[in-house]
Coordinates of C-alpha atoms in Angstrom, one line a residue:
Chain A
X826 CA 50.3 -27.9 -59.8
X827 CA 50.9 -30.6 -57.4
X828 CA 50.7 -34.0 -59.0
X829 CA 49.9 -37.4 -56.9
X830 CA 50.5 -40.1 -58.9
X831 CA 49.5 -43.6 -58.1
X832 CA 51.3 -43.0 -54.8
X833 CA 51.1 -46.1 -52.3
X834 CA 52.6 -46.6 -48.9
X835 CA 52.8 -49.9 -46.8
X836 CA 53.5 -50.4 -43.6
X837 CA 54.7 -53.4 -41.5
X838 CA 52.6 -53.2 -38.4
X839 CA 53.9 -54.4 -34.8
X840 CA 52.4 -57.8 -35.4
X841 CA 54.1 -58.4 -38.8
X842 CA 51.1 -58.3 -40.9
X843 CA 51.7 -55.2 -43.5
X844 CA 49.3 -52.9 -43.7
X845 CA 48.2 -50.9 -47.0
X846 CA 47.6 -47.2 -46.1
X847 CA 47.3 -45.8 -49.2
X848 CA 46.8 -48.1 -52.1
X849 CA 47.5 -46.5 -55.8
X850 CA 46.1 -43.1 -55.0
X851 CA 46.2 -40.5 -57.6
X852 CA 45.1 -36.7 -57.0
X853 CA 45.7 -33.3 -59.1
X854 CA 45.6 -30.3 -56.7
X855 CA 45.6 -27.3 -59.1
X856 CA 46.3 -23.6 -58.7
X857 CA 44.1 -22.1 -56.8
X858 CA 42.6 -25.5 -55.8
X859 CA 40.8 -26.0 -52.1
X860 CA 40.7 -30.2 -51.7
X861 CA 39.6 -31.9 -48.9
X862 CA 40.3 -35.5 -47.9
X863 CA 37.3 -36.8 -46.2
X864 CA 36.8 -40.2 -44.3
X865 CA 37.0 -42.0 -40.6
X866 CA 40.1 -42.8 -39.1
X867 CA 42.3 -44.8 -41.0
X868 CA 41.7 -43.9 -44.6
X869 CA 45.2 -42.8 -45.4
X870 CA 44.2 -39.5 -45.4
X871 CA 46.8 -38.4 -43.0
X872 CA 49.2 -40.7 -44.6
X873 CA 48.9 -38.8 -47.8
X874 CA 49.1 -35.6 -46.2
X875 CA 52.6 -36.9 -44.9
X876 CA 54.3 -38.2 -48.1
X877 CA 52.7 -34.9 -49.5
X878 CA 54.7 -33.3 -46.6
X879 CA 58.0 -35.5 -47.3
X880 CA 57.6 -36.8 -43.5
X881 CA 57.0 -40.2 -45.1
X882 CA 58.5 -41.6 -48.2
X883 CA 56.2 -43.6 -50.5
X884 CA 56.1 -47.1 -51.1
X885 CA 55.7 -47.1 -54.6
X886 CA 54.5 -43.9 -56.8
X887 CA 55.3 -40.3 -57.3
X888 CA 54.2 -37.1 -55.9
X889 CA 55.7 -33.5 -57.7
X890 CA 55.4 -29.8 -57.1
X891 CA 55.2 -27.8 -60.3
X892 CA 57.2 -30.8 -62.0
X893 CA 59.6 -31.3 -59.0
X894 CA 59.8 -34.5 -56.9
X895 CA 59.0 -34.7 -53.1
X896 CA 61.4 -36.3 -51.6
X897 CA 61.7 -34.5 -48.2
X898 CA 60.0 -31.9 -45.8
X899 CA 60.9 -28.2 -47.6
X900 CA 59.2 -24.8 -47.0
X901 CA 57.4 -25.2 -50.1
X902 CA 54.8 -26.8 -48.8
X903 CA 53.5 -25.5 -45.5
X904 CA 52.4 -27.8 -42.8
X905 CA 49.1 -26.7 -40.0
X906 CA 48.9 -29.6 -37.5
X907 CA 46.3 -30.8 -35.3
X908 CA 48.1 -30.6 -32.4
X909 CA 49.9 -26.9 -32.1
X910 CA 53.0 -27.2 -32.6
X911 CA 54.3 -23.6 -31.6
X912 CA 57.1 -23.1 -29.5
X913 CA 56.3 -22.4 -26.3
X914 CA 59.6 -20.2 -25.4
X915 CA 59.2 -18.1 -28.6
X916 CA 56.5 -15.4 -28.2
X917 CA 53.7 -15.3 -31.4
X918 CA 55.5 -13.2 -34.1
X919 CA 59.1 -14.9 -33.4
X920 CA 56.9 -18.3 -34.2
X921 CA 55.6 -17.2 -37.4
X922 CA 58.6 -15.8 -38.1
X923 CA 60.3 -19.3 -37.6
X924 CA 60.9 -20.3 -41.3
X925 CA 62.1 -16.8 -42.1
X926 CA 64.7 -17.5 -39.3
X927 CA 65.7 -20.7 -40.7
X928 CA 65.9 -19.2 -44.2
X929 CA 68.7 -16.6 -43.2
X930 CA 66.4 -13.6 -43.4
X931 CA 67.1 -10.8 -40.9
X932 CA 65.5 -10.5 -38.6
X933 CA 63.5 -6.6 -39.3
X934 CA 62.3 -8.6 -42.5
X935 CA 61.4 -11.6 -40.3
X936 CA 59.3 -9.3 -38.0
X937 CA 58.1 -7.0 -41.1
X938 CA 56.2 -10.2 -42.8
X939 CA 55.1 -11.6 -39.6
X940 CA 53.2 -8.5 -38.5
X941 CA 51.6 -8.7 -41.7
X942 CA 51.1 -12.1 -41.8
X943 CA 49.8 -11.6 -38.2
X944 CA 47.0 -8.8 -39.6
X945 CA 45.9 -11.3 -42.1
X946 CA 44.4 -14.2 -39.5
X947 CA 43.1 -11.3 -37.4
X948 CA 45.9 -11.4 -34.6
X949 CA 48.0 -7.8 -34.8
X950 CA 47.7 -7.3 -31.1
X951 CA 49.1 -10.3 -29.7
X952 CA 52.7 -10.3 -31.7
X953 CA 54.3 -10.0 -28.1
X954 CA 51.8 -12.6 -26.5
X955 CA 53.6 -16.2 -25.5
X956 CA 51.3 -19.7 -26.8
X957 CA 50.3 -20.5 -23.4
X958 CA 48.7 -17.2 -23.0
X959 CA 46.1 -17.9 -26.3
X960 CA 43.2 -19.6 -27.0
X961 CA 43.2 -23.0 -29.2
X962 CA 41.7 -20.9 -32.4
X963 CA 44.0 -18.4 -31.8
X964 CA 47.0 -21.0 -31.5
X965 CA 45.8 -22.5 -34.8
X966 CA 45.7 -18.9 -36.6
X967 CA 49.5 -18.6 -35.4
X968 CA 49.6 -21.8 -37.2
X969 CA 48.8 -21.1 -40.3
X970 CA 50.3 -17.8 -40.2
X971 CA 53.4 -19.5 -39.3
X972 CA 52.9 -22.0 -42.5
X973 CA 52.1 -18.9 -44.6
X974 CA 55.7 -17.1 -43.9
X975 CA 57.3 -19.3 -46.1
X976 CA 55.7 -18.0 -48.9
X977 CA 55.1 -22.2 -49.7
X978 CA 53.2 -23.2 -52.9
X979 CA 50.6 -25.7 -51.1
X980 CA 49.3 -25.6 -47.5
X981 CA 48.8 -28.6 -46.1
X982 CA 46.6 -28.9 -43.4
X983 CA 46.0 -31.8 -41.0
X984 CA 42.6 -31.8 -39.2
X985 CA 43.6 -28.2 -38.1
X986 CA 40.3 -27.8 -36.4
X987 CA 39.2 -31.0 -34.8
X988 CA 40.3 -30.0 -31.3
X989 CA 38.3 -26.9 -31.4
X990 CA 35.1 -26.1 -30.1
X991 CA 31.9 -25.7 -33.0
X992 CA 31.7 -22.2 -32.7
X993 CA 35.5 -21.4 -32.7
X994 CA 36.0 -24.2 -35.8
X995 CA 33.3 -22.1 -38.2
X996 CA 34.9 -18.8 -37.7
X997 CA 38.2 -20.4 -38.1
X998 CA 36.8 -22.6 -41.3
X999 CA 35.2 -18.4 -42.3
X1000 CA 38.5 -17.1 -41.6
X1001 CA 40.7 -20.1 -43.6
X1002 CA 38.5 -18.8 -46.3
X1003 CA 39.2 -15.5 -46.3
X1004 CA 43.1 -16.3 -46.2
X1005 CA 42.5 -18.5 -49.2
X1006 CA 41.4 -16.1 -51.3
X1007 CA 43.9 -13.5 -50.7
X1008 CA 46.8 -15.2 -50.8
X1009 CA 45.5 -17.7 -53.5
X1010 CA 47.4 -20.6 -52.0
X1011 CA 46.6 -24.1 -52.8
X1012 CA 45.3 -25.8 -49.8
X1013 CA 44.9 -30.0 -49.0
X1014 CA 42.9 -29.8 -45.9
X1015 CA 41.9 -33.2 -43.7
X1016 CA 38.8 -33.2 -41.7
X1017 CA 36.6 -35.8 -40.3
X1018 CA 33.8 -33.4 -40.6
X1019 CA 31.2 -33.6 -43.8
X1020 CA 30.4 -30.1 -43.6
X1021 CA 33.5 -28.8 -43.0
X1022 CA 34.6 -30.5 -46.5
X1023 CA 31.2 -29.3 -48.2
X1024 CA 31.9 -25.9 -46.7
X1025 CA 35.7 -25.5 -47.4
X1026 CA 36.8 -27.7 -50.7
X1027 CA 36.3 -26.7 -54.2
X1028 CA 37.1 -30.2 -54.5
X1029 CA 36.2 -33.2 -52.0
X1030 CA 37.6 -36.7 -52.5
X1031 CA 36.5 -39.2 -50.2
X1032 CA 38.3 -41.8 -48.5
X1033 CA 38.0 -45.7 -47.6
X1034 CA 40.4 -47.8 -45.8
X1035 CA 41.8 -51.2 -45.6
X1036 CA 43.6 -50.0 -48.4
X1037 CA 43.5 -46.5 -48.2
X1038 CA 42.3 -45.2 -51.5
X1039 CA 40.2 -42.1 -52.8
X1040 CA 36.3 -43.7 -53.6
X1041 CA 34.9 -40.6 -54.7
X1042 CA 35.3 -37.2 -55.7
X1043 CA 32.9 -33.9 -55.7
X1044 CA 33.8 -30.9 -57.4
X1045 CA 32.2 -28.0 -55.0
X1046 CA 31.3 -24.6 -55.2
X1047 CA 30.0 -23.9 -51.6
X1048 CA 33.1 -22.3 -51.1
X1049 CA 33.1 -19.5 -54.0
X1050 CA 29.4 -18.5 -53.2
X1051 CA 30.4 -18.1 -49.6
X1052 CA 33.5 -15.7 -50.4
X1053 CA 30.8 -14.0 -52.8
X1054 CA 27.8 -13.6 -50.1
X1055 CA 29.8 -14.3 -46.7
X1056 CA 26.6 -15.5 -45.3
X1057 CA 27.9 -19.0 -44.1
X1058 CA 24.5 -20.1 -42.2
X1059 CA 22.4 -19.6 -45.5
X1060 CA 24.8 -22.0 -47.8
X1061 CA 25.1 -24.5 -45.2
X1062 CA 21.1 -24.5 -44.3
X1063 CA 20.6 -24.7 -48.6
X1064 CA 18.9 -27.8 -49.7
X1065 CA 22.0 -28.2 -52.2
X1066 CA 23.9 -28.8 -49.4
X1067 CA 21.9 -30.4 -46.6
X1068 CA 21.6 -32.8 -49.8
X1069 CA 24.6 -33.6 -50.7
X1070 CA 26.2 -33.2 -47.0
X1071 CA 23.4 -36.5 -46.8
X1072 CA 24.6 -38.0 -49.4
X1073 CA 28.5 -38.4 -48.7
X1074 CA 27.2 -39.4 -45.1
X1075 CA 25.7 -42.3 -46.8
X1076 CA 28.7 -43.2 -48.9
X1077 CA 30.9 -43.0 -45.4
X1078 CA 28.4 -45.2 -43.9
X1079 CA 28.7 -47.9 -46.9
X1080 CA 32.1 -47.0 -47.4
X1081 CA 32.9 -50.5 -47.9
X1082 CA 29.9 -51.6 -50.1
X1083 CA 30.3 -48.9 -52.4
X1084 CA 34.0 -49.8 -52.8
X1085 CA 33.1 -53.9 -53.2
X1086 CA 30.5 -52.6 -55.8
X1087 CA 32.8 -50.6 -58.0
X1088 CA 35.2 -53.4 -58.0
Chain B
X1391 CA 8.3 -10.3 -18.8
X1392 CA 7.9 -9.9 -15.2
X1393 CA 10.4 -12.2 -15.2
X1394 CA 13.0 -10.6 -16.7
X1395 CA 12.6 -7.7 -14.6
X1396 CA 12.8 -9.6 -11.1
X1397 CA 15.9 -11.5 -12.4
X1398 CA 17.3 -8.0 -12.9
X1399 CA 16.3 -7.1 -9.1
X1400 CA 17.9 -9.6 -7.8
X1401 CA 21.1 -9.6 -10.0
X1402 CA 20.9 -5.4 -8.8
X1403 CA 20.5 -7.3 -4.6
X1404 CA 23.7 -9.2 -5.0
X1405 CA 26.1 -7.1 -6.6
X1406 CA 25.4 -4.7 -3.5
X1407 CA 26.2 -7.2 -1.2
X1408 CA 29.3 -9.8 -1.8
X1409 CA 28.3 -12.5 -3.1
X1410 CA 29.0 -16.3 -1.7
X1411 CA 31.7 -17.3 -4.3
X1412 CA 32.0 -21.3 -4.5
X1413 CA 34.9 -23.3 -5.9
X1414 CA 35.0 -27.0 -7.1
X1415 CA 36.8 -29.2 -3.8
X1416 CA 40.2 -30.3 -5.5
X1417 CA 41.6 -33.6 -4.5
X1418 CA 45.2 -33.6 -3.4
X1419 CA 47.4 -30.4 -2.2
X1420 CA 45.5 -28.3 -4.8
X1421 CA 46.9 -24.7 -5.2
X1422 CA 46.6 -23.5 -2.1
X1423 CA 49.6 -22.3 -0.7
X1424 CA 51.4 -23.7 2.3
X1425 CA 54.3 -21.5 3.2
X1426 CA 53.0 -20.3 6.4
X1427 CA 52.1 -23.5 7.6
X1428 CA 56.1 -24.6 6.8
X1429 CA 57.0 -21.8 8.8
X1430 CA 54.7 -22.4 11.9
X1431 CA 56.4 -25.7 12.0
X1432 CA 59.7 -24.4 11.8
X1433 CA 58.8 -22.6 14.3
X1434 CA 57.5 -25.3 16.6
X1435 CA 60.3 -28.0 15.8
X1436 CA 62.7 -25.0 17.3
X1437 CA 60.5 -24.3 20.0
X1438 CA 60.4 -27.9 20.7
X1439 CA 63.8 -27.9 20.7
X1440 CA 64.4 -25.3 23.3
X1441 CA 62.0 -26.8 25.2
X1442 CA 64.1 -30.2 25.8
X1443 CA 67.0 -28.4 26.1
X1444 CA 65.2 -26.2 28.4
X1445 CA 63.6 -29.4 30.6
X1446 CA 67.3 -30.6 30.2
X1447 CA 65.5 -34.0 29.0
X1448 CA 69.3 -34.9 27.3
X1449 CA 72.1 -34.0 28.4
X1450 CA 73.5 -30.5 27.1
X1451 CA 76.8 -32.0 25.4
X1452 CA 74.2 -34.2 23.4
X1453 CA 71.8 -31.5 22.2
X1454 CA 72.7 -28.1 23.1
X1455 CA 70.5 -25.3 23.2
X1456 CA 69.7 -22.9 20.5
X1457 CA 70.9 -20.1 22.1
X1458 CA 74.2 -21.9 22.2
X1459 CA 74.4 -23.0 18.8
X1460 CA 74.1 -19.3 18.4
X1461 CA 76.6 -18.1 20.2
X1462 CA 78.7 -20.9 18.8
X1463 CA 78.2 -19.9 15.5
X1464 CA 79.5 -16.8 16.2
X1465 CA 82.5 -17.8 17.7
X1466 CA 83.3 -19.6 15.2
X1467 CA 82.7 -16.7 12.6
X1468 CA 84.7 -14.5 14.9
X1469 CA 87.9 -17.5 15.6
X1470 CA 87.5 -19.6 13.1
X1471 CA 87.5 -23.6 13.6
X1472 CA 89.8 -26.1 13.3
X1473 CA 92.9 -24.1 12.2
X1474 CA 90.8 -22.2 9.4
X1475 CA 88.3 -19.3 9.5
X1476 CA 84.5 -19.9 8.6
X1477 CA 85.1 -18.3 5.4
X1478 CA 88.1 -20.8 4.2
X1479 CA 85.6 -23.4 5.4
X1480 CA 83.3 -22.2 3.3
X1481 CA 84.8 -21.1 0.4
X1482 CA 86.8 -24.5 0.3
X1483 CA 83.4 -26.4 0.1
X1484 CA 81.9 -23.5 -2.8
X1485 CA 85.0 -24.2 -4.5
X1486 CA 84.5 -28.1 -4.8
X1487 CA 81.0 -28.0 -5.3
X1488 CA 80.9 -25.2 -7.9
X1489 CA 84.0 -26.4 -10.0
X1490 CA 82.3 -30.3 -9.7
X1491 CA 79.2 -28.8 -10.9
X1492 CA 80.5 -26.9 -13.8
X1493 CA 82.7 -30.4 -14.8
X1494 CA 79.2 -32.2 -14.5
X1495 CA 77.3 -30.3 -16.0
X1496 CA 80.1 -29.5 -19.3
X1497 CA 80.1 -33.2 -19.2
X1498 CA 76.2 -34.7 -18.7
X1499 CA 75.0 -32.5 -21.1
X1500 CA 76.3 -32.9 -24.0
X1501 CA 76.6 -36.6 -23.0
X1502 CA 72.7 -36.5 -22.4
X1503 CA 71.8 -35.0 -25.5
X1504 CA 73.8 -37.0 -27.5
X1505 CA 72.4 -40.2 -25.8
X1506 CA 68.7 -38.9 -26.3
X1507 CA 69.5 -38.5 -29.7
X1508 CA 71.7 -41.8 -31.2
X1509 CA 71.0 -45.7 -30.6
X1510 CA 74.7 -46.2 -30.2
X1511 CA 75.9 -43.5 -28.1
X1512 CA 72.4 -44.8 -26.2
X1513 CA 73.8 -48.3 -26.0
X1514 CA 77.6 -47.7 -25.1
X1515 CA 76.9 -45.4 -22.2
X1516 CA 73.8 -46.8 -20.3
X1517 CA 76.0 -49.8 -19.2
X1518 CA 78.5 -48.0 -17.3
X1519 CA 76.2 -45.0 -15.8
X1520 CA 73.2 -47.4 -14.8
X1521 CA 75.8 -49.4 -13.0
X1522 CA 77.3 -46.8 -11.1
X1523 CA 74.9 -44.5 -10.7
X1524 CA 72.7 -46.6 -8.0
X1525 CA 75.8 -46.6 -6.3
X1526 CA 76.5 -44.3 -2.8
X1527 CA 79.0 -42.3 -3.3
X1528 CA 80.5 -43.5 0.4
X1529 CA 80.9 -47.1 -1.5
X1530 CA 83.8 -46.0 -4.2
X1531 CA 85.4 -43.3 -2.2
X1532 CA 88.2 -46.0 -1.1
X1533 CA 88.4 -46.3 -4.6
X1534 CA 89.0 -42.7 -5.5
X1535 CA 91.3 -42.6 -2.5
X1536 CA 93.9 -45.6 -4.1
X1537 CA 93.4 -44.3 -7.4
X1538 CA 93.6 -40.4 -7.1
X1539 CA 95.4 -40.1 -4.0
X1540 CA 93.7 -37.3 -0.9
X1541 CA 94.1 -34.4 -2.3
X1542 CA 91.5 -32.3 -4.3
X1543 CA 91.5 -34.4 -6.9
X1544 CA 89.9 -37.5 -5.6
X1545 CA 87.3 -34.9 -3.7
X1546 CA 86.0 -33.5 -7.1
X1547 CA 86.1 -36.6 -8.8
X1548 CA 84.0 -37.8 -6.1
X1549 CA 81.3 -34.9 -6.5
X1550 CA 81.5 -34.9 -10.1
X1551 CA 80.5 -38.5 -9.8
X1552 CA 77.8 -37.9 -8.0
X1553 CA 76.0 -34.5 -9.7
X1554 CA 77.2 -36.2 -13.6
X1555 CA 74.5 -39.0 -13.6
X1556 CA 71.1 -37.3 -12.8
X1557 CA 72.3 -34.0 -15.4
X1558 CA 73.2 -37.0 -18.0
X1559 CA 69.8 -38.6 -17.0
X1560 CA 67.3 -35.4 -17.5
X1561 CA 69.1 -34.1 -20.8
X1562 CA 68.1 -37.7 -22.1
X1563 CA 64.6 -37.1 -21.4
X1564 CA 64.5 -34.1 -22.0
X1565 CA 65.5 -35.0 -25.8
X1566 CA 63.1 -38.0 -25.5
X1567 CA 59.9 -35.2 -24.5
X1568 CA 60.2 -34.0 -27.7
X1569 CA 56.9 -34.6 -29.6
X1570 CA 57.3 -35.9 -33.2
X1571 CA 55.2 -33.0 -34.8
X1572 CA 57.4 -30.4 -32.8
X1573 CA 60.3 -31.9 -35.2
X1574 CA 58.0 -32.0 -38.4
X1575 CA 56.8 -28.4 -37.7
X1576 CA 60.5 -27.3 -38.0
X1577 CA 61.4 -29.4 -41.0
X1578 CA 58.6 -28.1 -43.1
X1579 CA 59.9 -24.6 -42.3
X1580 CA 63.3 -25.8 -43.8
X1581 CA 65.2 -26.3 -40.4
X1582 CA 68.3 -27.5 -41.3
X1583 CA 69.9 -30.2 -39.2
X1584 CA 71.8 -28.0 -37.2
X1585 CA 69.3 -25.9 -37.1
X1586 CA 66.9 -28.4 -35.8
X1587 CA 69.0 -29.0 -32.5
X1588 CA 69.9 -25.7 -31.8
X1589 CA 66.6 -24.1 -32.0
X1590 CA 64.2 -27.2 -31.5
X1591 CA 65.8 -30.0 -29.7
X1592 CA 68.1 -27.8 -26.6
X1593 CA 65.3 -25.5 -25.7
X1594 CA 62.8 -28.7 -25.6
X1595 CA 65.3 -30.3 -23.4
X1596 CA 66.3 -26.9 -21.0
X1597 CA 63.4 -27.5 -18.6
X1598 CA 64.2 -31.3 -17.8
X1599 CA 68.1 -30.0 -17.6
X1600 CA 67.2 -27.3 -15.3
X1601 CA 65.1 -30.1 -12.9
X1602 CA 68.4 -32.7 -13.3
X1603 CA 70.3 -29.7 -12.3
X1604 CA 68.9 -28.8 -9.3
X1605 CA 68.5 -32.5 -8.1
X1606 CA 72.6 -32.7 -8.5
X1607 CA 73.0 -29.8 -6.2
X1608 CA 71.0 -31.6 -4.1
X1609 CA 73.5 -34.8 -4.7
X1610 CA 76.4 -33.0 -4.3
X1611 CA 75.5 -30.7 -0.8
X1612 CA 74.6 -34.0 0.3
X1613 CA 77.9 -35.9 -0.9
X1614 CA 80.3 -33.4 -0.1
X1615 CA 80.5 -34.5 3.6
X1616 CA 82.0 -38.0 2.5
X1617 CA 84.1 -36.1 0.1
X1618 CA 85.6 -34.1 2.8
X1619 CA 86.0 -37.1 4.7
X1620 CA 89.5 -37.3 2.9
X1621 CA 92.3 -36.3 5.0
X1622 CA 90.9 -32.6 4.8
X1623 CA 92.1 -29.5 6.1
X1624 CA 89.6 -27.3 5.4
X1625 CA 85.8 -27.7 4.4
X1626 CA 82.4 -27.4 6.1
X1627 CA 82.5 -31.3 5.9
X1628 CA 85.9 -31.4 7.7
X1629 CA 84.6 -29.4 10.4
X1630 CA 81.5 -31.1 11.0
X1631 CA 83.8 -34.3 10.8
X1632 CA 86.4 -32.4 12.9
X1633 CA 83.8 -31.4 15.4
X1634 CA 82.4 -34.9 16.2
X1635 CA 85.5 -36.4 17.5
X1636 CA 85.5 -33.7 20.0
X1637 CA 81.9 -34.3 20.9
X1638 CA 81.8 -30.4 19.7
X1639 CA 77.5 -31.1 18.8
X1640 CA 77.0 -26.9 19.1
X1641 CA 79.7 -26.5 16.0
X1642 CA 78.3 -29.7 14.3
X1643 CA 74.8 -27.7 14.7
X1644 CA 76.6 -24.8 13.0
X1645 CA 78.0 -26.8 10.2
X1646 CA 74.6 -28.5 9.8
X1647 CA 72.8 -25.3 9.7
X1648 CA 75.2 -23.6 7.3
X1649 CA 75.2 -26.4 4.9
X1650 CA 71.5 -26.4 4.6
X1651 CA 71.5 -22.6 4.5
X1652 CA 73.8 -23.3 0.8
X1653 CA 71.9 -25.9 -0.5
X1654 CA 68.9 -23.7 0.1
X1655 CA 70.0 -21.1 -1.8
X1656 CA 71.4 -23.4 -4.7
X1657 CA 67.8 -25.0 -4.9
X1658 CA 66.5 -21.3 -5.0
X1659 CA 69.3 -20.1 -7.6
X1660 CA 68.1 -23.0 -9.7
X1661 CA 64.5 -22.1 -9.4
X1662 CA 64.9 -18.9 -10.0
X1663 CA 67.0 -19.8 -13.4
X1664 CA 63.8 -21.8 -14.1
X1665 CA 61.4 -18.6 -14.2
X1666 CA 63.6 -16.6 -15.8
X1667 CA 64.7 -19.1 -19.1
X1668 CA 61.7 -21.8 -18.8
X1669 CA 58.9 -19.4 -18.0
X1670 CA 55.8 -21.5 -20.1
X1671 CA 57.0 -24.6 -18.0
X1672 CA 53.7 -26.4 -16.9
X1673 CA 51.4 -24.1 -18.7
X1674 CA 51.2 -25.4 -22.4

């Protein structure tokens, strides 16, 4: 289980006037668990991902990992980044076999869980291949690979998509899926897009800023029918979920009100 | 329907004969390439030359031709010049500018690195190399001369003066290229500090040291001239140097040509180094 509790972080901006990223936010991701932090730019969505990460410490608040405190980046607790972050002198297995290599494992083992790692997001022909030589999707999938070699309890994900073309971002969205449930990580996953969230979480909090803090939450299922039918089209053309995708694009829209309101 | 099919026939027309290709216009050089053009001028700027010798525009002791030159050069090769062969010349000047390189770049390395990475070591050595460093060389050779006396000493000091600043310069930014998640990527994977700069922070840095490299070769060829300047007996400097008082211009021309011919092939040593450790430079 990993356990946010009333976790804040301030920060002094470059005019002096402190600004309130995340403001008392508490969040249970369970086992199994698929959330997604929804909301525009700002929200403290990517801040929480970071003090999740241990790049950032908190302010004030708490944050374990099956009863342990964060207090520092570890390889329990993958991180995919918007931006790919691969090393561009290492060819693709040798970068998903990165944290192996900074674990001490040798390197046979290194390359033995990376091929198999590499089968799992659908790359076992480009092990050899350099970055520069891939595509975006196919950057991100060494990504998460990568994250996955670890063997980390939670996979945290920042907007891993949102520099990739539609078509490319709902086969990798069909493909995170299918990694999800066969590994049966949990995953905290950032995206600016409503159906993305619909589509991926089995839980969706949504997020207002000026103070970042968590305004709602959905508890989803889109997910599980889509692992049971793999017809992605159908579930995202439902009513259900035309509906609700409506409905939290309303509550982004009068983020603010809706916040005001409940106060 | 009908117009499905004549699309076909006409797809079936122009694969038979080749098609006009187009290309968006670039602005700038672009990617064509331009080494035959270089060489045609080469080309001309000799031709040019022999033609003025030729016309006998200046007088031969002033430019001679390049048939002379030649033939010079080979005299040289065959007697040697100045109380030394060609070789000690040359292997005189290698020997400076190799062992000056190797002290610069043991030295602006680790210097760099270690500037690109802590405020203090930052603070304490930008005074002293951004005050020298926009320095010629020519302007603190006296300098090296009181202080270190003629031999090879003052020479190499000289050099290493010269080729230490732009190494020291490009490590630094090479540190400073390093994106933020590049360094969060490896921490989540459980690099270790060490770690961290060995397998994240050098190899991010090895293209910029590989360009500050190559621009202190440059530096140094250009340098080692006024470095030679000091009471030499052997050197390419020293003979160019050697060769002007006696109004020798065909040996200067030799001395001229074979010190661009090394800095040439340092420049190309360098670059090939490039491709062969920093082959995804400019493409990710």
């Amino acid at each position: 289980m990993l356990k946010v509790d009333h976790a804040s972080v301030h920060f002094e901006a470059d005019d002096g006037r402190i600004v309130h990223a995340l403001d008392r936010v508490s969040l249970d991701i369970p086992d199994n668990g698929f959330v997604v932090a929804l909301g525009a730019s700002g929200c403290g969505k990517s801040t929480l991902l970071n003090a999740i990460a241990g790049f950032l410490p908190l302010s004030d608040g708490v944050i374990t990992l099956n009863g342990k405190s964060v207090v520092g980046p570890g390889a329990d607790r993958g991180v995919v980044f918007q931006k790919d972050t691969l090393l561009p002198w290492k060819n693709v297995i040798d970068n998903v076999a990165l944290g192996l290599k900074f674990a001490g494992i040798p390197k046979l083992e290194q390359h033995r869980r990376s091929a198999e790692l590499l089968k799992l997001v659908g790359l076992a022909d480009f092990a050899n291949a350099f970055p520069y030589e891939l595509s975006g999707g196919m950057r991100q999938r060494v990504g998460i690979a990568r994250a996955l070699a670890t063997e980390p309890d939670i996979l945290l994900m920042d907007e891993p998509f949102g520099a990739l073309d539609s078509l490319t971002r709902e086969q990798m969205q069909e493909l995170l899926v299918s990694v999800w449930k066969k590994t049966g990580k949990r995953v905290f996953f950032i995206t600016h897009s409503v159906e993305e969230a619909l589509f991926l979480g089995t839980q969706v909090i949504v997020m207002s800023p000026r103070p970042g803090r968590i305004v709602a939450r959905f508890d989803l299922d889109f997910v599980n029918r889509f692992a049971e039918s793999n017809d992605a089209r159908e579930i995202k053309a439902s009513p259900e979920f035309t509906n609700l995708r409506e409905e939290i694009r309303a509550l982004l829209h009068g983020a603010h009100d809706i916040r005001s309101a409940a106060e | 329907m009908s117009e499905v099919l004549h699309a076909g026939a006409v797809s079936a027309d122009a694969s038979r004969i080749a098609p006009k290709t187009v290309r968006m216009k670039s602005f700038g050089v672009g990617s064509k390439p331009t080494l035959l053009i270089s060489l045609a001028t080469a080309a001309a700027l000799i031709a040019i030359w022999w033609g003025i010798t030729e016309l006998a525009v200046v007088p031969r002791l002033f430019l001679p031709t390049p048939g002379e030159v030649l033939k010079q050069f080979n005299i040289v090769l065959r007697d040697g010049y100045a109380g030394a062969s060609l070789g000690e010349h040359l292997s005189a000047s290698l020997f400076r500018i190799v062992l000056a390189a190797v002290i610069a770049i043991s030295l602006g390395i680790p210097l760099g690195l270690l500037m690109g990475l802590n405020r203090w070591a930052k603070g304490i050595l930008d005074t002293p190399i951004e005050f020298y460093w926009p320095l010629p060389p020519l302007s603190y050779l006296p300098l090296m001369i009181i202080w270190l006396g003629i031999g090879e000493t003052s020479k190499i000091t000289l050099l290493v003066l010269a080729m230490f600043a732009p190494i020291c310069l490009s490590a630094q930014a090479g540190v400073r290229s390093l994106p933020i998640e590049r360094v969060n990527a490896a921490r989540s994977l459980g690099a270790s500090r060490f770690r961290l700069f060995l397998n994240i922070v050098l190899p991010t840095a090895l293209p910029e040291i590989l360009t500050g490299i190559r621009i202190a070769l440059g530096v140094g060829w250009s340098t080692l001239v006024a470095a030679e300047l000091i009471a030499s007996n052997r050197g390419i400097g020293y003979m160019i140097m050697s060769a002007s008082q006696f109004l020798a211009t065909d040996v200067v021309f030799v001395g001229i040509a074979i010190i661009a011919a090394c800095a040439f092939a340092f420049g190309a040593a360098v670059r090939l180094f490039e491709r062969v450790l920093v082959p995804w430079k400019g493409k990710s």
